[in-house]
CSV table of C-alpha atoms and ligand atoms in Angstrom, one decimal:
chain,number,residue,atom,x,y,z
E,20,MET,CA,0.0,0.0,0.0
E,21,THR,CA,1.3,3.4,-1.0
E,22,LYS,CA,-0.1,6.9,0.3
E,23,ARG,CA,-0.9,9.2,-2.9
E,24,ALA,CA,-1.9,12.8,-3.1
E,25,GLN,CA,-4.9,12.4,-5.5
E,26,VAL,CA,-6.9,15.1,-7.3
E,27,ARG,CA,-10.2,15.5,-5.8
E,28,GLY,CA,-11.5,18.9,-7.5
E,29,VAL,CA,-10.5,21.3,-9.7
E,30,GLY,CA,-11.7,25.1,-10.6
E,31,HIS,CA,-10.7,28.4,-12.1
E,32,TYR,CA,-11.5,32.0,-12.4
E,33,LEU,CA,-10.7,34.4,-15.0
E,34,PRO,CA,-11.6,38.1,-14.8
E,35,LYS,CA,-14.3,39.6,-16.9
E,36,ARG,CA,-12.5,41.8,-18.9
E,37,VAL,CA,-11.0,40.2,-22.2
E,38,VAL,CA,-8.5,42.1,-24.2
E,39,PRO,CA,-8.0,41.0,-27.7
E,40,ASN,CA,-4.6,41.7,-29.3
E,41,SER,CA,-6.1,44.3,-31.6
E,42,GLU,CA,-6.5,46.7,-28.5
E,43,PHE,CA,-2.6,46.7,-28.4
E,44,GLU,CA,-2.3,48.1,-31.9
E,45,THR,CA,-3.8,51.5,-30.9
E,46,THR,CA,-1.3,51.9,-28.1
E,47,ILE,CA,2.0,50.2,-29.2
E,48,ASP,CA,3.8,49.5,-32.4
E,49,THR,CA,2.5,45.8,-32.8
E,50,THR,CA,-0.2,43.8,-34.9
E,51,ASP,CA,-2.6,41.0,-34.2
E,52,GLU,CA,-0.6,39.0,-36.7
E,53,TRP,CA,2.7,39.3,-34.9
E,54,ILE,CA,1.3,38.4,-31.6
E,55,ARG,CA,-0.5,35.5,-33.0
E,56,SER,CA,2.5,34.2,-35.2
E,57,ARG,CA,5.0,34.6,-32.6
E,58,SER,CA,3.2,33.5,-29.4
E,59,GLY,CA,-0.1,31.9,-30.4
E,60,ILE,CA,-1.7,34.3,-28.0
E,61,GLU,CA,-5.1,35.8,-29.3
E,62,ARG,CA,-6.6,37.4,-26.1
E,63,ARG,CA,-6.1,37.5,-22.5
E,64,HIS,CA,-8.1,38.5,-19.3
E,65,PHE,CA,-7.2,41.5,-17.3
E,66,ALA,CA,-8.3,41.9,-13.4
E,67,ALA,CA,-10.7,44.8,-12.7
E,68,GLU,CA,-9.5,47.8,-10.8
E,69,GLY,CA,-9.3,46.8,-7.2
E,70,GLU,CA,-9.6,42.9,-8.0
E,71,THR,CA,-6.5,41.3,-6.4
E,72,THR,CA,-4.7,37.8,-6.8
E,73,SER,CA,-6.4,36.5,-3.5
E,74,ASP,CA,-9.7,37.6,-4.8
E,75,MET,CA,-9.2,35.4,-7.9
E,76,ALA,CA,-7.4,32.6,-5.9
E,77,THR,CA,-10.5,32.5,-3.6
E,78,PHE,CA,-13.1,32.3,-6.7
E,79,ALA,CA,-11.0,29.4,-8.1
E,80,ALA,CA,-10.6,27.6,-4.8
E,81,GLN,CA,-14.4,27.9,-4.2
E,82,LYS,CA,-15.1,26.3,-7.5
E,83,ALA,CA,-12.6,23.4,-6.7
E,84,LEU,CA,-14.5,22.9,-3.4
E,85,ASP,CA,-17.9,22.7,-5.1
E,86,MET,CA,-16.7,20.3,-7.8
E,87,ALA,CA,-15.5,18.2,-4.9
E,88,GLY,CA,-18.6,18.4,-2.7
E,89,LEU,CA,-16.4,19.8,0.1
E,90,THR,CA,-16.3,22.9,2.2
E,91,ALA,CA,-13.7,24.9,3.4
E,92,ASP,CA,-13.8,22.9,7.0
E,93,ASP,CA,-12.6,19.9,5.2
E,94,ILE,CA,-9.2,21.5,4.1
E,95,ASP,CA,-5.9,21.2,6.2
E,96,ALA,CA,-4.0,23.6,4.2
E,97,ILE,CA,-3.7,25.9,1.1
E,98,ILE,CA,-0.8,26.6,-0.9
E,99,VAL,CA,-0.9,29.6,-3.3
E,100,ALA,CA,1.7,29.7,-6.2
E,101,THR,CA,2.2,33.4,-7.1
E,102,SER,CA,4.6,36.2,-7.7
E,103,THR,CA,2.0,38.9,-7.7
E,104,ALA,CA,0.3,38.5,-4.1
E,105,ASP,CA,-1.9,41.5,-2.8
E,106,LEU,CA,0.5,42.7,-0.3
E,107,THR,CA,4.3,42.1,0.6
E,108,PHE,CA,2.8,40.1,3.5
E,109,PRO,CA,0.9,38.2,4.8
E,110,SER,CA,0.8,35.7,2.2
E,111,ALA,CA,-2.0,35.5,-0.5
E,112,ALA,CA,-2.7,32.0,1.0
E,113,THR,CA,-3.7,33.5,4.4
E,114,MET,CA,-5.9,35.8,2.7
E,115,VAL,CA,-7.8,33.2,0.7
E,116,GLN,CA,-8.1,31.0,4.0
E,117,ALA,CA,-9.9,34.0,5.6
E,118,LYS,CA,-12.2,34.7,2.4
E,119,LEU,CA,-13.1,31.0,2.5
E,120,GLY,CA,-13.8,31.0,6.1
E,121,MET,CA,-11.5,28.6,7.0
E,122,THR,CA,-10.3,29.0,10.9
E,123,LYS,CA,-7.9,26.1,11.2
E,124,GLY,CA,-5.3,24.4,9.2
E,125,PHE,CA,-2.3,26.4,7.4
E,126,ALA,CA,-1.6,28.5,4.7
E,127,PHE,CA,1.5,29.8,2.7
E,128,ASP,CA,2.7,31.0,-0.7
E,129,VAL,CA,5.4,29.8,-3.1
E,130,GLN,CA,7.3,31.7,-5.5
E,131,ALA,CA,8.8,30.2,-8.4
E,132,VAL,CA,7.4,32.5,-11.0
E,133,CYS,CA,5.7,30.6,-14.0
E,134,ALA,CA,7.0,27.3,-12.6
E,135,GLY,CA,5.2,28.1,-9.3
E,136,PHE,CA,2.3,25.8,-9.7
E,137,VAL,CA,4.5,22.7,-10.3
E,138,PHE,CA,6.7,23.7,-7.2
E,139,ALA,CA,3.4,24.0,-5.2
E,140,LEU,CA,2.2,20.7,-6.2
E,141,ALA,CA,5.4,19.3,-5.0
E,142,ASN,CA,4.9,20.9,-1.6
E,143,ALA,CA,1.5,19.7,-1.3
E,144,ASN,CA,2.4,16.1,-2.4
E,145,ALA,CA,5.2,16.2,0.2
E,146,LEU,CA,2.8,17.4,3.0
E,147,ILE,CA,0.3,14.8,2.3
E,148,ILE,CA,2.8,11.9,1.9
E,149,SER,CA,4.5,12.8,5.1
E,150,GLY,CA,1.1,12.9,7.0
E,151,GLN,CA,1.0,16.6,7.8
E,152,ALA,CA,-2.1,17.4,5.8
E,153,ASN,CA,-4.8,15.1,4.3
E,154,ARG,CA,-6.5,17.7,2.0
E,155,VAL,CA,-4.7,20.7,0.3
E,156,ILE,CA,-6.0,23.2,-2.0
E,157,VAL,CA,-3.0,24.2,-4.5
E,158,ILE,CA,-3.6,27.4,-6.2
E,159,GLY,CA,-2.1,29.2,-8.9
E,160,ALA,CA,-3.1,32.9,-9.2
E,161,GLU,CA,-1.5,35.9,-10.7
E,162,THR,CA,-2.4,39.7,-11.7
E,163,PHE,CA,0.7,40.1,-13.9
E,164,SER,CA,-1.2,43.1,-15.7
E,165,ARG,CA,0.1,45.1,-12.5
E,166,ILE,CA,3.7,44.4,-13.2
E,167,MET,CA,3.7,45.2,-17.1
E,168,ASP,CA,5.7,48.1,-18.7
E,169,TRP,CA,2.7,49.1,-21.1
E,170,SER,CA,5.2,50.8,-23.3
E,171,ASP,CA,7.4,47.5,-24.0
E,172,ARG,CA,5.8,45.7,-26.9
E,173,ALA,CA,8.2,42.9,-26.3
E,174,THR,CA,6.5,41.9,-23.0
E,175,SER,CA,3.2,43.6,-22.5
E,176,VAL,CA,1.2,41.8,-25.0
E,177,LEU,CA,2.1,38.3,-23.7
E,178,PHE,CA,0.7,38.0,-20.1
E,179,GLY,CA,-2.6,37.8,-18.5
E,180,ASP,CA,-4.5,37.4,-15.2
E,181,GLY,CA,-6.3,34.6,-13.7
E,182,ALA,CA,-6.5,31.8,-11.1
E,183,GLY,CA,-6.9,27.9,-11.0
E,184,ALA,CA,-7.2,25.6,-8.2
E,185,VAL,CA,-6.8,22.0,-7.6
E,186,ILE,CA,-7.8,20.0,-4.3
E,187,LEU,CA,-5.3,17.1,-3.5
E,188,GLU,CA,-6.5,14.5,-1.1
E,189,ALA,CA,-4.5,11.5,0.6
E,190,ALA,CA,-5.5,8.1,-0.6
E,191,THR,CA,-4.1,4.6,-0.6
E,192,GLY,CA,-2.8,3.4,-4.0
E,193,ASP,CA,-1.1,0.1,-4.8
E,194,GLY,CA,2.3,1.7,-5.5
E,195,THR,CA,2.1,1.2,-9.4
E,196,ILE,CA,1.8,3.7,-12.3
E,197,GLU,CA,-2.0,2.6,-12.3
E,198,ASP,CA,-2.4,4.6,-9.1
E,199,ARG,CA,-4.4,7.7,-9.2
E,200,GLY,CA,-2.7,10.9,-7.9
E,201,ILE,CA,0.9,12.5,-8.4
E,202,LEU,CA,3.3,9.7,-9.4
E,203,ALA,CA,6.6,11.6,-10.1
E,204,ILE,CA,8.3,15.1,-9.9
E,205,ASP,CA,11.3,16.7,-11.0
E,206,LEU,CA,12.2,20.4,-9.9
E,207,ASN,CA,15.2,22.3,-10.9
E,208,SER,CA,16.4,26.1,-10.6
E,209,ASP,CA,19.4,28.0,-11.7
E,210,GLY,CA,20.0,31.3,-10.5
E,211,ARG,CA,22.7,32.1,-12.9
E,212,HIS,CA,20.0,33.0,-15.2
E,213,LYS,CA,18.4,35.6,-13.1
E,214,ASP,CA,19.0,38.6,-15.5
E,215,ILE,CA,17.0,37.1,-18.4
E,216,LEU,CA,13.8,37.1,-16.7
E,217,TYR,CA,13.0,39.3,-13.9
E,218,VAL,CA,11.2,42.3,-12.0
E,219,ASP,CA,13.2,45.2,-11.7
E,220,GLY,CA,11.6,46.3,-8.3
E,221,GLY,CA,10.8,44.5,-5.0
E,222,VAL,CA,10.6,45.4,-1.4
E,223,SER,CA,14.3,45.8,-0.6
E,224,THR,CA,14.5,48.3,-3.6
E,225,GLN,CA,11.4,50.0,-2.6
E,226,SER,CA,9.3,49.7,-5.6
E,227,THR,CA,7.0,47.4,-7.5
E,228,GLY,CA,8.9,47.2,-10.6
E,229,HIS,CA,8.3,46.0,-14.1
E,230,LEU,CA,8.8,42.6,-15.8
E,231,LYS,CA,11.8,42.5,-18.0
E,232,MET,CA,12.5,39.7,-20.3
E,233,GLN,CA,15.1,38.7,-22.8
E,234,GLY,CA,12.5,36.7,-24.7
E,235,LYS,CA,14.8,34.9,-27.1
E,236,GLU,CA,17.0,33.4,-24.4
E,237,VAL,CA,14.2,32.5,-22.2
E,238,PHE,CA,12.8,30.7,-25.4
E,239,ARG,CA,16.0,29.0,-25.9
E,240,HIS,CA,16.1,27.6,-22.5
E,241,ALA,CA,12.4,26.7,-22.6
E,242,VAL,CA,12.9,24.5,-25.7
E,243,GLU,CA,15.6,22.7,-24.1
E,244,LYS,CA,14.7,22.4,-20.4
E,245,LEU,CA,10.9,21.6,-20.7
E,246,ALA,CA,11.3,18.5,-22.6
E,247,SER,CA,14.3,17.5,-20.5
E,248,THR,CA,12.4,17.8,-17.1
E,249,ALA,CA,9.3,16.0,-18.4
E,250,HIS,CA,11.4,13.2,-19.9
E,251,THR,CA,13.3,13.1,-16.3
E,252,ALA,CA,10.1,12.8,-14.2
E,253,LEU,CA,8.5,10.3,-16.9
E,254,GLY,CA,11.7,8.5,-16.6
E,255,LYS,CA,11.4,7.9,-12.9
E,256,LEU,CA,8.4,5.8,-13.7
E,257,ASN,CA,10.2,4.1,-16.7
E,258,LEU,CA,7.5,5.8,-19.0
E,259,THR,CA,7.8,7.8,-22.1
E,260,GLY,CA,5.6,10.4,-24.0
E,261,ASP,CA,3.9,7.4,-25.6
E,262,ASP,CA,2.4,6.5,-22.6
E,263,ILE,CA,0.7,9.8,-21.5
E,264,ASP,CA,-2.9,11.1,-22.5
E,265,TRP,CA,-2.1,14.9,-22.0
E,266,ILE,CA,0.6,17.1,-21.7
E,267,VAL,CA,-0.6,20.2,-19.6
E,268,PRO,CA,2.0,22.7,-20.2
E,269,HIS,CA,2.7,26.1,-18.9
E,270,GLN,CA,1.1,28.3,-21.5
E,271,ALA,CA,3.7,30.9,-22.5
E,272,ASN,CA,4.2,30.3,-26.2
E,273,LEU,CA,2.5,28.0,-28.5
E,274,ARG,CA,5.9,27.4,-30.6
E,275,ILE,CA,7.5,26.3,-27.1
E,276,ILE,CA,4.5,24.1,-26.5
E,277,LYS,CA,4.6,22.6,-30.0
E,278,SER,CA,8.5,22.1,-29.8
E,279,THR,CA,8.3,20.4,-26.3
E,280,ALA,CA,5.4,18.0,-27.4
E,281,HIS,CA,7.4,17.1,-30.7
E,282,LYS,CA,10.5,16.3,-28.8
E,283,MET,CA,8.5,14.0,-26.5
E,284,GLY,CA,6.7,12.4,-29.3
E,285,VAL,CA,3.4,13.5,-28.2
E,286,GLY,CA,1.1,15.1,-31.2
E,287,LEU,CA,-0.7,18.4,-30.6
E,288,ASP,CA,-4.2,16.3,-30.1
E,289,ARG,CA,-2.8,15.3,-26.9
E,290,VAL,CA,-2.0,18.7,-25.5
E,291,VAL,CA,-4.2,21.0,-23.5
E,292,LEU,CA,-3.9,24.5,-25.1
E,293,THR,CA,-5.5,27.6,-23.5
E,294,VAL,CA,-2.8,30.1,-24.5
E,295,GLN,CA,-4.8,31.5,-27.3
E,296,ASP,CA,-7.4,32.6,-24.9
E,297,HIS,CA,-5.5,33.3,-21.6
E,298,GLY,CA,-2.1,34.6,-22.7
E,299,ASN,CA,0.6,33.8,-20.1
E,300,THR,CA,-0.7,33.7,-16.6
E,301,SER,CA,2.4,32.5,-15.0
E,302,ALA,CA,1.8,30.3,-12.1
E,303,ALA,CA,-2.0,30.3,-12.8
E,304,SER,CA,-1.3,28.8,-16.5
E,305,ILE,CA,-1.3,25.1,-15.7
E,306,PRO,CA,-4.2,24.8,-13.0
E,307,LEU,CA,-6.2,27.0,-15.4
E,308,ALA,CA,-5.4,24.6,-18.3
E,309,LEU,CA,-6.3,21.6,-16.0
E,310,SER,CA,-9.6,23.1,-15.2
E,311,VAL,CA,-10.4,24.2,-18.9
E,312,GLY,CA,-9.4,20.8,-20.1
E,313,VAL,CA,-11.7,19.1,-17.7
E,314,GLU,CA,-14.6,21.4,-18.5
E,315,ARG,CA,-13.9,20.7,-22.3
E,316,GLY,CA,-14.2,17.1,-21.6
E,317,GLN,CA,-10.5,16.5,-22.6
E,318,ILE,CA,-9.0,15.4,-19.1
E,319,LYS,CA,-10.9,12.3,-17.8
E,320,PRO,CA,-10.5,10.2,-14.6
E,321,GLY,CA,-7.7,7.8,-15.1
E,322,ASN,CA,-5.8,9.9,-17.5
E,323,LEU,CA,-2.0,10.2,-17.4
E,324,ILE,CA,-0.9,13.7,-17.3
E,325,VAL,CA,2.4,15.5,-17.5
E,326,THR,CA,2.7,19.2,-16.5
E,327,GLU,CA,5.7,21.1,-17.2
E,328,ALA,CA,6.6,24.6,-16.5
E,329,ILE,CA,9.6,27.0,-16.7
E,330,GLY,CA,10.0,30.8,-15.3
E,331,GLY,CA,12.2,33.4,-13.8
E,332,GLY,CA,14.9,32.2,-11.8
E,333,LEU,CA,15.4,30.2,-13.9
E,334,ALA,CA,13.1,27.6,-12.2
E,335,TRP,CA,11.5,24.8,-13.9
E,336,GLY,CA,10.1,21.4,-13.4
E,337,ALA,CA,7.4,18.6,-14.2
E,338,VAL,CA,5.0,16.6,-12.5
E,339,VAL,CA,3.5,13.3,-13.6
E,340,LEU,CA,-0.1,12.6,-12.1
E,341,ARG,CA,-2.9,10.3,-12.8
E,342,TRP,CA,-6.1,12.3,-13.0
M,231,UT7,O1,6.5,32.3,-19.0
M,231,UT7,C1,8.0,32.4,-18.7
M,231,UT7,C2,8.7,31.8,-19.8
M,231,UT7,N1,8.6,32.9,-20.7
M,231,UT7,C3,8.6,32.5,-22.1
M,231,UT7,O2,8.7,31.2,-22.2
M,231,UT7,C4,8.7,33.4,-23.2
M,231,UT7,C5,9.7,33.0,-24.0
M,231,UT7,N2,9.9,33.9,-25.2
M,231,UT7,C6,9.0,34.1,-26.2
M,231,UT7,O3,8.0,33.5,-26.2
M,231,UT7,C7,9.4,34.7,-27.5
M,231,UT7,O4,10.8,35.1,-27.6
M,231,UT7,C8,8.7,36.0,-27.7
M,231,UT7,C9,7.2,35.8,-28.1
M,231,UT7,C10,8.8,36.8,-26.4
M,231,UT7,C11,9.2,36.9,-28.7
M,231,UT7,O5,9.5,36.0,-30.1
M,231,UT7,P1,10.7,36.0,-31.1
M,231,UT7,O6,10.4,35.2,-32.2
M,231,UT7,O7,11.8,35.6,-29.9
M,231,UT7,O8,11.0,37.5,-31.3
M,231,UT7,P2,12.0,38.4,-30.9
M,231,UT7,O9,12.0,38.9,-29.5
M,231,UT7,O10,13.6,38.0,-31.5
M,231,UT7,O11,11.7,39.7,-31.8
M,231,UT7,C12,11.8,39.6,-33.1
M,231,UT7,C13,11.3,41.0,-33.7
M,231,UT7,C14,12.3,42.1,-33.0
M,231,UT7,O12,12.5,43.3,-34.1
M,231,UT7,P3,13.9,43.2,-34.9
M,231,UT7,O13,14.9,43.3,-33.9
M,231,UT7,O14,14.0,41.8,-35.6
M,231,UT7,O15,13.6,44.3,-35.9
M,231,UT7,C15,11.4,42.6,-32.0
M,231,UT7,O16,11.7,44.1,-31.8
M,231,UT7,O17,10.0,41.4,-33.5
M,231,UT7,C16,10.0,42.6,-32.8
M,231,UT7,N3,9.0,42.7,-31.8
M,231,UT7,C17,7.7,42.8,-32.1
M,231,UT7,N4,7.1,43.3,-33.2
M,231,UT7,C18,5.7,43.5,-33.2
M,231,UT7,C19,8.9,42.3,-30.4
M,231,UT7,N5,7.8,42.5,-29.8
M,231,UT7,C20,6.9,42.7,-30.9
M,231,UT7,C21,5.5,43.2,-30.9
M,231,UT7,N6,5.1,43.5,-32.0
M,231,UT7,N7,4.7,43.1,-29.7
């Protein structure tokens, strides 16, 4: 008998305001055609004035609870993956805890930028396997619209806001790859690459700052590292791309997603794609894609899934789970 962290529910929230590529044509030197062809993005959602990361995270968590038939009282822990928390402290996770009316358990944030949800899943899995929590809400939530330099055409057209949540629950499996739940994890970071994707502000520099990215460099690392981390995670189970039902990738760029799938020998018909509708929502992109994938009827119970992501740090990783 093996303890597993199994998915019990999933949900997401997208802010109401949808911004098509054409809206940028009026403010910066860009075109819908450039954005579509270079990134695959067609539109994105932006949070309303006053709408915060913890607001969106709470909506997503509530939807996941509803789907699971649970209430906040049934939860032991909340982890929010975010780089855009409402305040410097307390954590977005404790704000979600209060908004859900949860008065026990514990909550904290994880910051690994676009790879944050993968790192948060790994944390939740460790808490469950070690017996410190039985049910954990794992959330990815971001308001990247608040850290955009709207005059920078190379970055401002790429990002969006949103939140997704997954409830993981302790369960017993046979210890085989047929078990539902998290089966393998691979995490990496390399701080030498901090200058290719960062925000030029923060608490100790006394500003919020704006996102800066050397797109081509990040692209190069992404294409190399995403397939590699997915292979490593699958390799721990003696599996390959042939064995999986879905790749649920971080949704940064359609060209990166295609290249990774190609390297893994997986056709695009086995990739959940939301980048066209959401843009890059950083840590929120994978749980958003999981939730949308379930809503569309793509992801079904028993499916074998690989999630993979890379972001600032650089930080990157992959999780293999059976839905
Ligand atoms: O989520 C975290 C991880 N992030 C990523 O994975 C993002 C990785 N990088 C990328 O997705 C791509 O590098 C971008 C989509 C950011 C850019 O695509 P690219 O094919 O690498 O384009 P580029 O940066 O090399 O720019 C090509 C040209 C440049 O003009 P010149 O120098 O060739 O004259 C840019 O100035 O496109 C220009 N350009 C634009 N043109 C129209 C850059 N942004 C725009 C724009 N509209 N918005």
